[in-house]
Short mmCIF file of C-alpha atoms and ligand atoms in Angstrom, two decimals:
data_model
loop_
_atom_site.label_atom_id
_atom_site.label_comp_id
_atom_site.label_asym_id
_atom_site.label_seq_id
_atom_site.Cartn_x
_atom_site.Cartn_y
_atom_site.Cartn_z
CA MET A 1 40.83 80.03 -83.57
CA ASN A 2 43.51 82.21 -85.41
CA ARG A 3 44.20 79.32 -87.71
CA SER A 4 40.81 78.99 -88.86
CA LEU A 5 40.40 82.58 -89.59
CA GLU A 6 43.63 82.31 -91.51
CA ARG A 7 41.98 79.20 -93.54
CA PHE A 8 38.94 81.23 -94.22
CA ALA A 9 40.80 84.05 -95.31
CA LEU A 10 42.39 81.74 -97.98
CA LEU A 11 39.42 79.81 -99.00
CA ALA A 12 37.69 83.21 -99.81
CA GLY A 13 40.95 84.37 -101.59
CA VAL A 14 41.10 81.46 -104.11
CA MET A 15 37.19 81.64 -104.16
CA ILE A 16 37.63 85.28 -105.46
CA LEU A 17 40.08 84.25 -107.96
CA LEU A 18 37.75 81.26 -109.09
CA GLY A 19 35.25 83.96 -109.55
CA SER A 20 37.24 86.53 -111.59
CA VAL A 21 38.79 84.05 -113.93
CA GLN A 22 35.60 82.15 -114.78
CA PHE A 23 33.77 85.79 -115.37
CA GLY A 24 36.80 86.52 -117.78
CA ALA A 25 36.03 82.98 -119.35
CA CYS A 26 32.72 84.10 -119.71
CA LEU A 27 33.82 86.88 -122.21
CA GLY A 28 34.80 84.08 -124.73
CA GLY A 29 31.02 82.59 -124.71
CA GLY A 30 30.20 79.01 -123.94
CA ALA A 31 33.07 77.33 -125.79
CA VAL A 32 35.41 79.00 -123.26
CA ALA A 33 33.32 79.44 -120.03
CA LEU A 34 32.22 75.62 -120.17
CA PRO A 35 35.64 73.73 -120.04
CA ALA A 36 37.23 76.62 -118.02
CA ALA A 37 34.46 76.10 -115.23
CA LEU A 38 35.45 72.10 -115.35
CA LEU A 39 39.27 72.89 -115.31
CA LEU A 40 38.94 75.63 -112.64
CA SER A 41 36.97 73.93 -110.42
CA ALA A 42 39.24 70.69 -110.78
CA GLY A 43 42.24 72.77 -109.81
CA ILE A 44 40.67 74.90 -107.22
CA THR A 45 39.69 71.62 -105.47
CA LEU A 46 43.01 70.11 -105.76
CA LEU A 47 44.65 73.67 -104.23
CA TRP A 48 41.75 73.45 -101.37
CA MET A 49 42.83 70.04 -100.31
CA HIS A 50 46.61 70.31 -100.55
CA PHE A 51 45.84 73.44 -98.18
CA ASP A 52 43.58 71.39 -96.02
CA LEU A 53 41.23 74.11 -95.70
CA PRO A 54 37.68 73.15 -93.88
CA SER A 55 36.63 69.87 -95.78
CA GLY A 56 35.25 67.73 -93.02
CA ARG A 57 32.28 67.62 -95.54
CA PRO A 58 33.33 66.43 -99.08
CA TRP A 59 30.41 67.83 -100.58
CA LEU A 60 31.25 71.26 -99.82
CA PRO A 61 34.10 72.03 -102.38
CA PRO A 62 31.91 70.96 -105.33
CA LEU A 63 28.82 73.06 -103.73
CA VAL A 64 31.11 76.25 -103.26
CA CYS A 65 32.79 75.58 -106.73
CA ALA A 66 29.23 75.65 -108.60
CA GLY A 67 28.06 78.27 -106.25
CA VAL A 68 30.88 80.89 -107.18
CA VAL A 69 30.76 79.75 -111.21
CA LEU A 70 26.59 80.52 -111.07
CA LEU A 71 27.63 83.73 -109.35
CA SER A 72 30.18 84.72 -111.78
CA VAL A 73 27.80 83.98 -114.82
CA LEU A 74 25.23 85.96 -113.30
CA LEU A 75 27.34 88.76 -113.16
CA ALA A 76 28.25 88.22 -116.45
CA GLU A 77 25.06 88.34 -117.77
CA PHE A 78 24.33 91.73 -116.14
CA THR A 79 27.48 93.28 -117.42
CA PHE A 80 27.19 91.96 -120.90
CA ARG A 81 24.51 89.45 -122.67
CA SER A 82 26.59 86.26 -122.25
CA ASP A 83 25.88 83.12 -124.03
CA PHE A 84 22.92 80.97 -123.14
CA ALA A 85 25.44 77.69 -122.74
CA GLU A 86 27.46 79.41 -120.22
CA TRP A 87 24.29 78.93 -117.52
CA PHE A 88 25.64 75.36 -117.64
CA SER A 89 29.02 75.91 -116.20
CA PHE A 90 28.18 75.56 -112.73
CA LEU A 91 26.97 72.02 -113.51
CA LEU A 92 30.49 71.65 -114.91
CA ALA A 93 32.07 73.29 -112.17
CA GLY A 94 30.25 70.97 -109.33
CA ALA A 95 31.35 67.81 -111.82
CA GLY A 96 34.88 69.07 -111.86
CA SER A 97 35.30 69.68 -108.15
CA GLY A 98 33.36 66.39 -107.43
CA LEU A 99 35.41 64.26 -109.52
CA THR A 100 38.72 65.90 -108.01
CA MET A 101 37.20 65.21 -104.37
CA PHE A 102 36.38 61.86 -105.18
CA VAL A 103 39.62 60.62 -106.51
CA LEU A 104 41.58 62.75 -103.44
CA LEU A 105 39.41 60.78 -101.28
CA ARG A 106 40.11 57.31 -102.69
CA THR A 107 43.76 57.94 -102.48
CA ARG A 108 43.88 59.31 -98.90
CA VAL A 109 45.57 56.99 -96.23
CA ARG A 110 43.07 56.26 -93.74
CA CYS A 111 44.16 55.75 -89.71
CA ALA A 112 44.40 51.87 -89.34
CA LEU A 113 42.54 52.26 -85.70
CA CYS A 114 40.03 54.98 -86.08
CA ASN A 115 39.86 54.86 -89.74
CA ARG A 116 39.28 58.03 -90.26
CA ARG A 117 41.10 59.85 -93.54
CA MET A 118 44.32 61.24 -92.61
CA GLY A 119 45.21 65.01 -93.80
CA VAL A 120 47.50 65.42 -96.45
CA GLN A 121 49.75 67.41 -94.04
CA ALA A 122 49.07 65.52 -90.72
CA LEU A 123 51.62 63.39 -89.25
CA SER A 124 50.99 59.65 -89.26
CA PHE A 125 53.03 57.40 -86.79
CA GLN A 126 53.80 53.42 -87.64
CA CYS A 127 53.17 51.80 -84.07
CA PRO A 128 56.57 49.89 -83.43
CA ARG A 129 54.16 46.97 -81.80
CA CYS A 130 51.52 46.31 -84.20
CA HIS A 131 53.03 48.39 -87.26
CA LEU A 132 49.77 49.74 -88.03
CA LYS A 133 49.92 53.28 -89.18
CA VAL A 134 47.91 55.68 -86.83
CA CYS A 135 46.92 59.13 -86.89
CA GLU A 136 48.35 61.50 -84.38
CA GLU A 137 44.95 63.00 -83.07
CA THR A 138 43.39 60.31 -81.16
CA CYS A 139 45.25 56.94 -81.78
CA TRP A 140 48.95 57.46 -81.12
CA SER A 141 50.45 58.06 -77.49
CA PHE A 142 53.38 60.55 -77.74
CA GLU A 143 54.31 59.42 -74.12
CA HIS A 144 54.43 55.85 -74.42
CA ARG A 145 55.25 55.97 -78.15
CA ARG A 146 52.61 53.44 -79.34
CA CYS A 147 49.33 53.35 -80.44
CA THR A 148 46.41 53.58 -78.30
CA LEU A 149 45.22 49.93 -78.70
CA CYS A 150 48.86 48.42 -77.88
CA LEU A 151 48.90 50.76 -74.67
CA GLU A 152 45.44 49.69 -73.95
CA GLN A 153 46.30 45.85 -74.50
CA ARG A 154 49.89 45.97 -73.21
CA VAL A 155 51.51 44.74 -76.35
CA PRO A 156 54.59 43.71 -75.46
CA VAL A 157 57.67 44.60 -77.96
CA LEU A 158 60.92 43.23 -76.51
CA PRO A 159 62.02 39.80 -77.34
CA THR A 160 60.66 36.90 -75.19
CA GLY A 161 63.85 34.67 -75.25
CA GLU A 162 66.18 34.11 -72.38
CA LYS A 163 69.12 34.58 -74.66
CA TRP A 164 68.42 38.04 -75.86
CA TRP A 165 67.52 39.06 -72.11
CA THR A 166 70.94 37.82 -70.89
CA LYS A 167 72.57 39.15 -73.84
CA ALA A 168 71.19 42.89 -73.41
CA ALA A 169 70.67 43.02 -69.46
CA GLY A 170 72.53 40.21 -67.68
CA PRO A 171 70.60 37.19 -66.08
CA ARG A 172 67.71 37.34 -63.86
CA ILE A 173 68.77 38.65 -60.31
CA THR A 174 67.40 37.29 -56.86
CA TYR A 175 67.47 40.63 -54.81
CA GLY A 176 65.98 44.06 -54.83
CA ARG A 177 62.73 45.00 -56.30
CA CYS A 178 61.73 46.66 -59.83
CA GLN A 179 62.47 50.61 -59.50
CA MET A 180 59.10 51.17 -61.63
CA CYS A 181 56.48 48.35 -60.37
CA LEU A 182 57.97 48.08 -57.02
CA GLY A 183 57.64 44.05 -57.71
CA SER A 184 60.36 41.95 -55.64
CA ALA A 185 62.98 39.38 -57.33
CA GLU A 186 60.49 36.55 -56.60
CA GLN A 187 57.47 38.14 -58.09
CA VAL A 188 59.26 39.64 -61.40
CA ASP A 189 61.85 38.77 -63.83
CA LEU A 190 64.14 41.45 -62.55
CA ARG A 191 67.30 42.70 -64.81
CA ILE A 192 69.59 45.33 -63.92
CA CYS A 193 70.40 48.43 -65.95
CA PRO A 194 73.72 47.91 -67.80
CA HIS A 195 74.54 51.55 -67.40
CA CYS A 196 73.12 52.19 -63.87
CA ARG A 197 72.98 49.27 -62.11
CA ARG A 198 69.55 49.74 -60.81
CA PRO A 199 66.90 46.83 -61.32
CA GLN A 200 64.01 47.22 -63.46
CA CYS A 201 61.59 44.06 -64.34
CA ARG A 202 61.13 42.60 -67.87
CA GLU A 203 58.00 43.91 -68.06
CA CYS A 204 58.48 47.45 -66.82
CA TRP A 205 61.67 46.97 -69.57
CA ASP A 206 58.98 46.70 -72.31
CA PHE A 207 56.52 49.17 -71.07
CA ASN A 208 59.18 51.76 -71.09
CA ASN A 209 60.38 50.92 -74.93
CA GLY A 210 63.25 49.40 -73.42
CA GLU A 211 64.88 52.13 -71.45
CA CYS A 212 65.72 52.36 -67.74
CA GLN A 213 63.28 54.30 -65.95
CA ARG A 214 66.12 56.17 -63.82
CA CYS A 215 69.05 56.94 -66.15
CA GLY A 216 66.92 56.86 -69.24
CA LYS A 217 69.20 54.87 -71.60
CA ALA A 218 68.07 52.06 -73.53
CA LEU A 219 69.11 48.38 -73.86
CA PRO A 220 71.42 47.14 -76.63
CA ASP A 221 69.94 45.85 -79.80
CA LEU A 222 66.48 46.95 -79.26
CA PRO A 223 63.95 45.78 -82.12
CA GLU A 224 64.18 47.84 -85.20
CA SER A 225 60.91 49.16 -85.21
CA LEU A 226 61.49 50.62 -81.71
CA THR A 227 64.56 52.50 -82.80
CA MET A 228 62.54 53.86 -85.67
CA THR A 229 60.03 55.24 -83.89
CA VAL A 230 62.25 56.49 -81.45
CA THR A 231 64.19 58.89 -83.97
CA GLN A 232 60.87 59.89 -85.78
CA ALA A 233 59.46 60.68 -82.64
CA ALA A 234 62.45 63.01 -81.59
CA LYS A 235 62.69 64.62 -85.34
CA THR A 236 59.00 65.49 -84.84
CA HIS A 237 59.37 67.23 -81.45
CA GLY A 238 62.85 68.38 -82.45
CA VAL A 239 64.44 66.76 -79.18
ZN1 ZN B 301 43.24 57.29 -85.36
ZN1 ZN B 302 50.08 49.31 -81.90
ZN1 ZN B 303 58.51 46.10 -62.89
ZN1 ZN B 304 69.77 52.85 -65.92
#
């Protein structure tokens, strides 16, 4: 709530700036006011999008810019008889802002899952399993460190080859139960944690991003994508 109020105040300040500079430009007649409207609105729109001010509706910045410029021209007309050509400033303001919005929106990265345009300052995550870049709001699971689709579909990340498993956690053991899913040695492929010696099945090692449920330590030689996301997530959380 406070944050949206802060954004609104910032937006209001930016618009007052636009209005007063445009008012000043009107003193110079149409030759100054028209290009000023175009350039100012383009600049203001860039600023608007940079701070990610309320912009869920792409038509909003051009409309607001055009409105503010029209108001300035109106004020200029009342204060001193201004050039008739200045009345068209609002069209150029709308065009400048609209064009900037168009270019900005075209270059914004979309979330690979929900297809929304990600904000300039928004975090995005590369899923270690499917390698898609997804938004943090709805498509990334912080808890499981993967995208929601991979979580839903149980997409694996660890290698499947026996050679890798023997090297990382030793051969399959024939006794005990998985500490996570409680599957018995006959039902699941149990591997011992190299650090705390507790058994955990291959599927649970995979689901847990290669980490032991008990001691939290990771298996050696995890796929690079996995370790990269771990550091990225740790960085953003300050862990
Ligand atoms: Zn998304
Ligand atoms: Zn994924
Ligand atoms: Zn298990
Ligand atoms: Zn362990």
